[in-house]
Coordinates of C-alpha atoms in Angstrom, one line a residue:
M11 CA 16.5 25.2 64.7
I12 CA 12.9 24.0 64.8
M13 CA 12.1 26.6 67.5
A14 CA 13.6 29.3 65.3
L15 CA 11.5 28.3 62.3
S16 CA 8.3 28.2 64.4
N17 CA 9.0 31.7 65.7
L18 CA 9.6 32.9 62.2
M19 CA 6.3 31.5 61.0
V20 CA 4.4 33.1 63.8
A21 CA 6.1 36.4 63.1
S22 CA 5.2 36.1 59.4
S23 CA 1.6 35.4 60.2
H24 CA 1.4 38.5 62.4
M25 CA 2.9 40.6 59.6
I26 CA 0.2 39.4 57.2
F27 CA -2.6 40.0 59.5
D28 CA -1.2 43.4 60.5
N29 CA -1.2 44.3 56.7
K30 CA 2.5 44.7 56.8
I31 CA 2.5 42.2 53.8
S32 CA -0.5 42.5 51.5
F33 CA -1.6 40.9 48.3
S34 CA -3.3 43.4 45.9
T35 CA -6.4 42.4 44.0
P36 CA -5.8 42.1 40.2
T37 CA -7.1 45.1 38.3
I38 CA -8.4 45.4 34.8
H39 CA -5.1 46.8 33.8
D40 CA -3.4 43.6 35.1
A41 CA -5.8 41.4 33.2
Y42 CA -5.1 43.4 30.0
R43 CA -1.4 42.9 30.5
I44 CA -1.8 39.2 31.0
S45 CA -4.0 38.8 27.9
R46 CA -1.4 40.7 25.9
L47 CA 1.3 38.3 27.2
V48 CA -0.8 35.3 26.3
A49 CA -1.6 36.7 22.9
F50 CA 2.1 37.4 22.3
L51 CA 3.1 33.8 23.3
I52 CA 0.4 32.4 21.0
V53 CA 1.7 34.5 18.1
L54 CA 5.2 33.5 18.9
A55 CA 4.3 29.8 18.9
V56 CA 2.4 30.2 15.6
L57 CA 5.4 31.9 14.0
A58 CA 7.8 29.3 15.3
D59 CA 5.6 26.5 13.9
W60 CA 5.4 28.4 10.6
A61 CA 9.2 28.7 10.5
R62 CA 9.3 24.9 11.0
M63 CA 7.0 24.4 8.1
L64 CA 9.0 26.7 5.8
T65 CA 12.2 25.0 6.8
M66 CA 10.7 21.6 6.1
R67 CA 9.4 23.0 2.8
R68 CA 12.9 23.6 1.5
K69 CA 13.6 19.9 1.5
L70 CA 10.2 18.9 -0.1
P71 CA 9.0 19.0 -3.7
P72 CA 7.6 22.4 -4.9
G73 CA 4.0 23.5 -4.3
P74 CA 1.8 26.4 -3.4
F75 CA 3.0 28.6 -0.5
P76 CA 1.5 27.5 2.8
F77 CA -0.1 29.8 5.3
P78 CA 0.3 29.4 9.1
I79 CA -2.0 26.8 10.8
V80 CA -4.2 26.2 7.8
G81 CA -1.6 25.5 5.1
N82 CA -3.2 25.4 1.7
H83 CA -6.7 24.7 2.9
F84 CA -8.3 27.8 1.5
Q85 CA -6.4 27.4 -1.8
T86 CA -7.7 23.9 -2.4
P87 CA -11.1 23.7 -4.0
S88 CA -13.6 21.5 -2.2
V89 CA -15.0 20.0 -5.4
K90 CA -12.8 17.8 -7.6
P91 CA -9.5 19.2 -6.2
W92 CA -7.5 16.6 -8.2
I93 CA -8.1 18.7 -11.3
T94 CA -6.5 21.7 -9.6
W95 CA -3.6 19.6 -8.4
E96 CA -2.9 18.5 -11.9
K97 CA -2.7 22.1 -13.0
W98 CA -0.4 22.9 -10.1
A99 CA 1.9 20.0 -11.0
K100 CA 2.2 21.3 -14.5
Y101 CA 2.7 24.9 -13.3
Y102 CA 5.6 23.8 -11.0
N103 CA 6.8 21.2 -13.5
T104 CA 7.0 18.5 -10.9
P105 CA 5.7 14.9 -10.7
M106 CA 5.5 15.4 -6.9
L107 CA 3.5 18.3 -5.6
T108 CA 3.6 19.3 -1.9
L109 CA 0.2 20.3 -0.6
W110 CA 0.0 21.5 3.0
I111 CA -3.1 20.2 4.8
G112 CA -2.9 22.3 8.0
R113 CA 0.6 22.0 9.5
Q114 CA 1.5 18.7 7.7
P115 CA 2.7 18.2 4.1
R116 CA 0.9 15.8 1.7
I117 CA 2.8 14.7 -1.4
I118 CA 0.5 14.4 -4.4
L119 CA 2.0 12.0 -6.9
S120 CA 1.1 12.9 -10.5
D121 CA 3.4 10.5 -12.4
A122 CA 3.0 6.8 -12.8
W123 CA 6.8 6.0 -12.7
V124 CA 7.3 8.1 -9.5
A125 CA 4.2 6.4 -7.9
S126 CA 5.6 3.0 -8.8
D127 CA 9.1 3.8 -7.4
L128 CA 7.7 5.0 -4.1
L129 CA 4.6 2.8 -3.5
E130 CA 5.6 -0.4 -5.2
K131 CA 9.4 -0.7 -5.4
R132 CA 9.8 0.8 -1.9
S133 CA 6.7 -0.9 -0.5
D134 CA 8.8 -2.2 2.4
L135 CA 9.1 1.5 3.6
C136 CA 5.9 3.0 2.2
S137 CA 3.2 0.5 3.1
S138 CA 2.0 2.2 6.3
R139 CA -0.8 4.7 6.7
P140 CA -0.5 8.4 7.7
R141 CA -2.5 9.8 10.6
L142 CA -5.9 10.7 9.1
V143 CA -8.3 13.0 11.0
A144 CA -11.6 12.9 9.2
M145 CA -11.3 9.2 8.1
G146 CA -9.4 8.1 11.1
D147 CA -9.6 9.8 14.5
A148 CA -13.0 11.4 13.9
I149 CA -14.7 8.0 13.3
N150 CA -12.6 5.9 15.6
T151 CA -10.9 3.8 12.9
T152 CA -7.3 4.8 13.4
T153 CA -6.4 1.7 15.4
T154 CA -9.3 -0.6 14.5
N155 CA -9.7 -0.6 10.7
Q156 CA -7.2 -2.1 8.2
T157 CA -7.6 0.8 5.8
T158 CA -6.2 3.3 8.3
L159 CA -3.9 1.1 10.5
E160 CA -0.3 1.9 10.7
Y161 CA 2.0 -0.9 9.5
G162 CA 2.6 -3.4 12.3
D163 CA 1.5 -6.7 13.8
R164 CA -2.2 -5.7 13.9
W165 CA -2.1 -4.6 10.2
R166 CA -0.5 -7.9 9.3
L167 CA -3.2 -9.8 11.1
H168 CA -6.0 -7.9 9.3
R169 CA -4.4 -8.5 6.0
K170 CA -3.8 -12.2 6.7
L171 CA -7.5 -12.5 7.4
M172 CA -8.6 -10.7 4.3
V173 CA -6.2 -11.6 1.5
S174 CA -5.8 -14.9 -0.3
T175 CA -2.3 -16.2 -0.7
R176 CA -2.9 -19.7 -2.1
P177 CA -5.2 -20.9 -4.9
R178 CA -8.4 -22.8 -4.0
P179 CA -10.4 -25.2 -6.2
P180 CA -13.5 -23.7 -7.8
Q181 CA -16.5 -23.5 -5.6
K182 CA -19.8 -24.9 -6.6
N183 CA -22.3 -23.0 -4.3
I184 CA -22.6 -20.7 -1.4
R185 CA -22.3 -23.4 1.2
S186 CA -18.9 -24.5 -0.1
L187 CA -17.5 -21.2 1.1
T188 CA -16.9 -23.0 4.4
A189 CA -13.8 -24.3 2.7
F190 CA -12.2 -20.9 3.1
K191 CA -9.4 -20.6 5.7
H192 CA -8.3 -17.0 6.1
L193 CA -9.1 -15.2 2.9
A194 CA -11.8 -13.1 1.3
V195 CA -10.2 -11.0 -1.4
G196 CA -7.2 -11.3 -3.7
S197 CA -6.4 -12.6 -7.2
Q198 CA -6.7 -16.2 -6.1
A199 CA -9.8 -15.8 -3.9
V200 CA -12.0 -14.2 -6.5
R201 CA -11.8 -17.3 -8.7
N202 CA -13.8 -19.1 -6.0
Y203 CA -16.7 -16.7 -6.7
R204 CA -17.2 -17.3 -10.4
S205 CA -20.2 -19.6 -10.0
F206 CA -22.5 -17.2 -8.1
Q207 CA -21.0 -14.2 -10.0
G208 CA -22.3 -15.8 -13.1
D209 CA -25.7 -16.4 -11.5
E210 CA -25.9 -12.8 -10.3
A211 CA -24.9 -11.6 -13.8
K212 CA -27.8 -13.4 -15.4
L213 CA -30.2 -11.8 -12.8
L214 CA -28.7 -8.4 -13.7
I215 CA -29.4 -8.9 -17.4
R216 CA -33.0 -9.9 -16.5
D217 CA -33.4 -6.7 -14.4
L218 CA -31.9 -4.5 -17.2
L219 CA -34.3 -6.0 -19.7
E220 CA -37.4 -5.7 -17.5
T221 CA -36.7 -2.2 -16.0
P222 CA -34.1 -0.5 -18.2
D223 CA -34.8 2.9 -16.6
D224 CA -33.6 1.6 -13.2
F225 CA -30.3 0.4 -14.6
E226 CA -28.3 2.1 -11.8
L227 CA -30.2 0.4 -9.0
S228 CA -29.9 -3.0 -10.9
V229 CA -26.2 -2.7 -11.1
E230 CA -25.9 -1.7 -7.4
R231 CA -28.1 -4.7 -6.4
Y232 CA -25.8 -7.0 -8.4
T233 CA -22.6 -5.7 -6.7
V234 CA -24.1 -5.7 -3.2
S235 CA -25.6 -9.2 -3.6
T236 CA -22.2 -10.6 -4.8
T237 CA -20.4 -9.0 -1.9
S238 CA -23.1 -10.1 0.6
I239 CA -22.8 -13.7 -0.5
I240 CA -19.0 -13.6 0.1
G241 CA -19.3 -11.9 3.5
W242 CA -22.5 -13.1 5.0
G243 CA -23.8 -15.9 2.8
R244 CA -26.9 -13.9 2.0
R245 CA -28.3 -13.0 -1.5
I246 CA -29.8 -9.6 -2.1
D247 CA -32.8 -10.2 -4.3
R248 CA -34.5 -6.8 -4.2
K249 CA -33.2 -3.4 -5.3
N250 CA -34.4 -1.7 -2.1
D251 CA -33.1 -4.3 0.3
Y252 CA -32.2 -2.8 3.7
V253 CA -28.6 -4.3 3.6
A254 CA -28.1 -2.8 0.1
L255 CA -29.3 0.6 1.3
Q256 CA -27.0 0.6 4.3
A257 CA -24.1 -0.5 2.1
L258 CA -24.6 2.3 -0.3
K259 CA -25.0 4.8 2.6
M260 CA -21.7 3.6 4.0
M261 CA -19.9 4.4 0.7
E262 CA -20.6 8.1 1.3
S263 CA -17.8 8.1 3.8
V264 CA -15.3 7.6 1.0
N265 CA -15.2 11.4 0.6
L266 CA -13.6 11.6 4.0
V267 CA -10.2 10.7 2.5
V268 CA -10.1 13.6 0.1
P269 CA -7.7 16.2 1.5
G270 CA -8.7 19.8 2.0
I271 CA -12.5 19.3 2.1
Y272 CA -12.9 19.5 5.9
M273 CA -11.4 22.2 8.1
M274 CA -10.8 19.7 10.9
E275 CA -8.3 17.9 8.7
S276 CA -6.2 21.1 8.8
I277 CA -7.0 21.9 12.4
P278 CA -7.4 18.6 14.2
F279 CA -8.4 20.3 17.4
L280 CA -11.8 21.1 15.9
R281 CA -13.0 17.5 16.2
K282 CA -13.0 18.0 20.0
L283 CA -15.4 21.0 19.9
P284 CA -19.0 20.5 21.2
P285 CA -21.7 19.8 18.7
W286 CA -23.4 23.2 19.2
L287 CA -20.2 24.9 18.1
Y288 CA -19.1 22.4 15.3
S289 CA -21.5 19.6 14.6
L290 CA -19.6 17.6 12.0
P291 CA -17.3 15.6 14.3
T292 CA -20.2 14.5 16.5
A293 CA -22.3 13.5 13.4
L294 CA -19.4 11.5 12.0
R295 CA -18.8 9.7 15.3
M296 CA -22.4 8.8 15.7
G297 CA -22.8 7.6 12.2
A298 CA -19.6 5.5 12.4
A299 CA -20.7 4.0 15.7
I300 CA -24.1 3.1 14.3
A301 CA -22.6 1.6 11.2
A302 CA -20.1 -0.5 13.2
R303 CA -22.8 -1.8 15.4
Y304 CA -25.0 -2.7 12.5
F305 CA -22.3 -4.6 10.6
Y306 CA -21.2 -6.5 13.7
M307 CA -24.8 -7.5 14.5
L308 CA -25.4 -8.5 10.9
T309 CA -22.3 -10.7 11.1
E310 CA -23.6 -12.4 14.3
E311 CA -27.1 -12.8 12.9
S312 CA -25.9 -14.3 9.6
L313 CA -24.2 -17.2 11.3
D314 CA -27.6 -18.8 11.7
N315 CA -28.6 -18.7 8.0
G316 CA -26.8 -22.0 7.2
N317 CA -24.6 -20.4 4.5
K318 CA -21.2 -20.2 6.2
A319 CA -19.1 -17.5 4.5
F320 CA -16.4 -15.0 5.7
N321 CA -18.6 -14.2 8.7
K322 CA -17.7 -17.5 10.3
I323 CA -14.0 -16.9 9.7
M324 CA -14.2 -13.5 11.3
M325 CA -16.1 -14.6 14.4
D326 CA -13.7 -17.4 15.0
A327 CA -10.8 -15.1 14.5
Q328 CA -12.2 -12.6 17.1
G329 CA -11.8 -15.1 19.9
K330 CA -8.5 -16.5 18.6
H331 CA -6.8 -13.1 18.1
S332 CA -8.6 -11.1 20.8
M333 CA -10.1 -8.8 18.3
T334 CA -12.6 -6.1 19.3
D335 CA -16.1 -5.8 17.9
L336 CA -15.0 -2.6 16.1
E337 CA -12.2 -4.6 14.3
V338 CA -14.6 -7.3 13.2
A339 CA -17.2 -4.8 12.0
G340 CA -14.5 -2.8 10.2
L341 CA -13.2 -5.8 8.3
M342 CA -16.7 -6.9 7.3
A343 CA -17.6 -3.4 6.2
N344 CA -14.4 -3.2 4.2
L345 CA -15.9 -6.0 2.0
I346 CA -18.6 -3.5 1.1
G347 CA -16.1 -0.7 0.5
G348 CA -14.0 -2.9 -1.7
G349 CA -16.6 -4.8 -3.6
V350 CA -19.7 -2.6 -4.1
D351 CA -18.8 1.0 -5.2
T352 CA -15.8 -0.1 -7.1
S353 CA -17.6 -2.7 -9.3
S354 CA -20.8 -0.7 -9.7
S355 CA -18.8 2.5 -10.7
T356 CA -16.9 0.6 -13.3
M357 CA -20.0 -1.0 -14.8
L358 CA -21.8 2.4 -14.9
S359 CA -18.8 4.0 -16.5
C360 CA -18.9 1.2 -19.1
I361 CA -22.6 2.0 -19.9
L362 CA -21.6 5.7 -20.2
A363 CA -18.8 4.8 -22.6
M364 CA -21.1 2.7 -24.8
A365 CA -23.5 5.6 -25.0
C366 CA -20.7 8.0 -25.9
F367 CA -19.0 5.7 -28.4
P368 CA -21.6 3.6 -30.2
E369 CA -19.1 2.4 -32.7
V370 CA -17.2 0.6 -29.9
Q371 CA -20.4 -0.9 -28.6
E372 CA -21.1 -2.2 -32.1
K373 CA -17.7 -3.9 -32.4
A374 CA -18.1 -5.5 -29.0
H375 CA -21.6 -6.7 -29.9
D376 CA -20.4 -8.2 -33.1
E377 CA -17.6 -10.1 -31.3
M378 CA -20.1 -11.5 -28.9
D379 CA -22.5 -12.5 -31.7
N380 CA -19.7 -14.2 -33.7
V381 CA -18.2 -16.1 -30.7
I382 CA -21.1 -16.7 -28.3
G383 CA -24.0 -16.7 -30.7
H384 CA -27.6 -16.2 -29.5
D385 CA -28.2 -19.5 -27.6
R386 CA -26.1 -18.9 -24.4
S387 CA -24.4 -16.4 -22.2
P388 CA -20.6 -15.7 -22.2
S389 CA -18.7 -17.9 -19.8
W390 CA -15.4 -17.7 -17.9
A391 CA -14.0 -20.2 -20.4
D392 CA -14.5 -17.7 -23.2
I393 CA -12.6 -15.1 -21.2
D394 CA -9.8 -17.4 -20.0
G395 CA -9.5 -18.9 -23.5
G396 CA -8.9 -15.5 -25.1
K397 CA -12.0 -15.9 -27.3
L398 CA -13.2 -12.4 -26.6
P399 CA -10.1 -10.1 -26.9
Y400 CA -12.0 -7.0 -28.0
L401 CA -14.4 -7.2 -25.0
T402 CA -11.5 -7.9 -22.6
A403 CA -9.6 -4.9 -23.9
L404 CA -12.8 -2.8 -23.6
V405 CA -13.1 -3.6 -19.9
K406 CA -9.5 -2.7 -19.3
E407 CA -9.9 0.5 -21.2
V408 CA -12.9 1.4 -19.0
L409 CA -10.8 0.8 -15.9
R410 CA -8.1 3.2 -17.3
W411 CA -10.5 5.7 -18.7
R412 CA -12.6 6.2 -15.6
T413 CA -10.7 4.9 -12.7
V414 CA -12.7 4.1 -9.6
T415 CA -10.2 5.6 -7.1
V416 CA -9.3 9.0 -8.4
L417 CA -6.9 9.4 -5.5
A418 CA -5.5 5.9 -5.8
G419 CA -7.2 4.7 -2.7
I420 CA -6.1 5.4 0.9
P421 CA -2.9 7.4 1.2
H422 CA 0.4 5.7 2.0
A423 CA 3.0 6.7 4.5
N424 CA 6.7 5.8 5.0
I425 CA 7.8 4.1 8.2
D426 CA 11.3 5.6 8.1
D427 CA 12.9 8.8 6.7
I428 CA 13.7 8.4 3.0
E429 CA 15.3 10.5 0.3
Y430 CA 14.1 10.4 -3.3
K431 CA 15.2 12.5 -6.3
G432 CA 17.0 15.0 -4.0
Y433 CA 14.0 15.5 -1.7
Y434 CA 13.7 14.4 2.0
F435 CA 10.6 12.8 3.3
P436 CA 10.4 12.4 7.1
A437 CA 8.7 9.3 8.5
G438 CA 4.9 9.5 8.4
T439 CA 4.7 11.6 5.3
N440 CA 1.4 11.4 3.5
F441 CA 1.7 10.1 -0.2
T442 CA -1.5 10.5 -2.2
G443 CA -1.7 9.4 -5.8
N444 CA -3.6 11.6 -8.3
M445 CA -4.9 9.1 -10.8
W446 CA -6.6 11.9 -12.7
A447 CA -3.1 13.3 -13.6
I448 CA -1.5 9.9 -14.1

């Protein structure tokens, strides 16, 4: 048997060398046929995926008709798209609008009751995060930052480190922040910050009186300083402080969450292109890496300033829970994201409101004169005691009138398939709230 196979192999080799069996060189015509076949297969794959989108669309809320690959990308304006979404929601007469970002649907919630049903009452199913490209994969935060983490053990760890669950006694100064365990934000934790918030507010009033033309920088210094004390035990006493400038620069990344602005959100493959062909992904990666390194080094360096704050908690947690440098930097940077732009935007909106509605400003001023007088500043006791109802209502109205998060923050996603109002949402569906419409 073996001898027969060897003889056959020898005979075959002779046939090849004798040109009895030959392999022809591909011609231009052959290459053309192959390219046509490849193009046909690509078109077939695109059409098959488009058919999948249209089939899925039948079970989703109404919305503009999606195109293959790009979805509704070119139909969505890049500036203030939430205004257009509100118009579409009215046109289709739906509180839930389906917007296709590339090949994936995004559900835009335009009704408060629907948003409450899905994101609050079904929070056990809709507390995860969808896969984000610009704000996740492109800047390496999908698995390292609490704001983009999918629901799971790591997400629970990050939340446990950040959110207060139990009340603490009032704190007297920055050094007393060492009494923290694993909390930085939350309705109970913020009560611990009232002392230095009051001090920073007095400095803000001083800055506004001395340099009224720089009121925006004064407000931003106040919010950055308060957040910096919580996170790093460090006051910001200058408007052009380097930490403040870096914090404000980081807030520019908030626009990454707005759907439809960047093409790579619709075509994720674009983020892998070389910078000479598509420079945005590389620029985002480099900027995110520099920011992460900066906030981690700031956290390490601030341990030696004697004012132990949340930085000490995070550095201890890194060793205890095997957290990466990126996770620590992300959680520390999230303090900036949650405490700087939000507060400063609301305060600036309040200044705008007072300029637009002087009669409201006069009523608030009269209440302060009648209750507080001219010998002291308002205190938390005045607020808690209900002595300033008009001023309290004014602040709440500003929060409603000009909400900080027009898109209700980071999108949510469901961890399991759900049905709601006759529609079917597969696991991982992106739910985005349109606060402008709500």
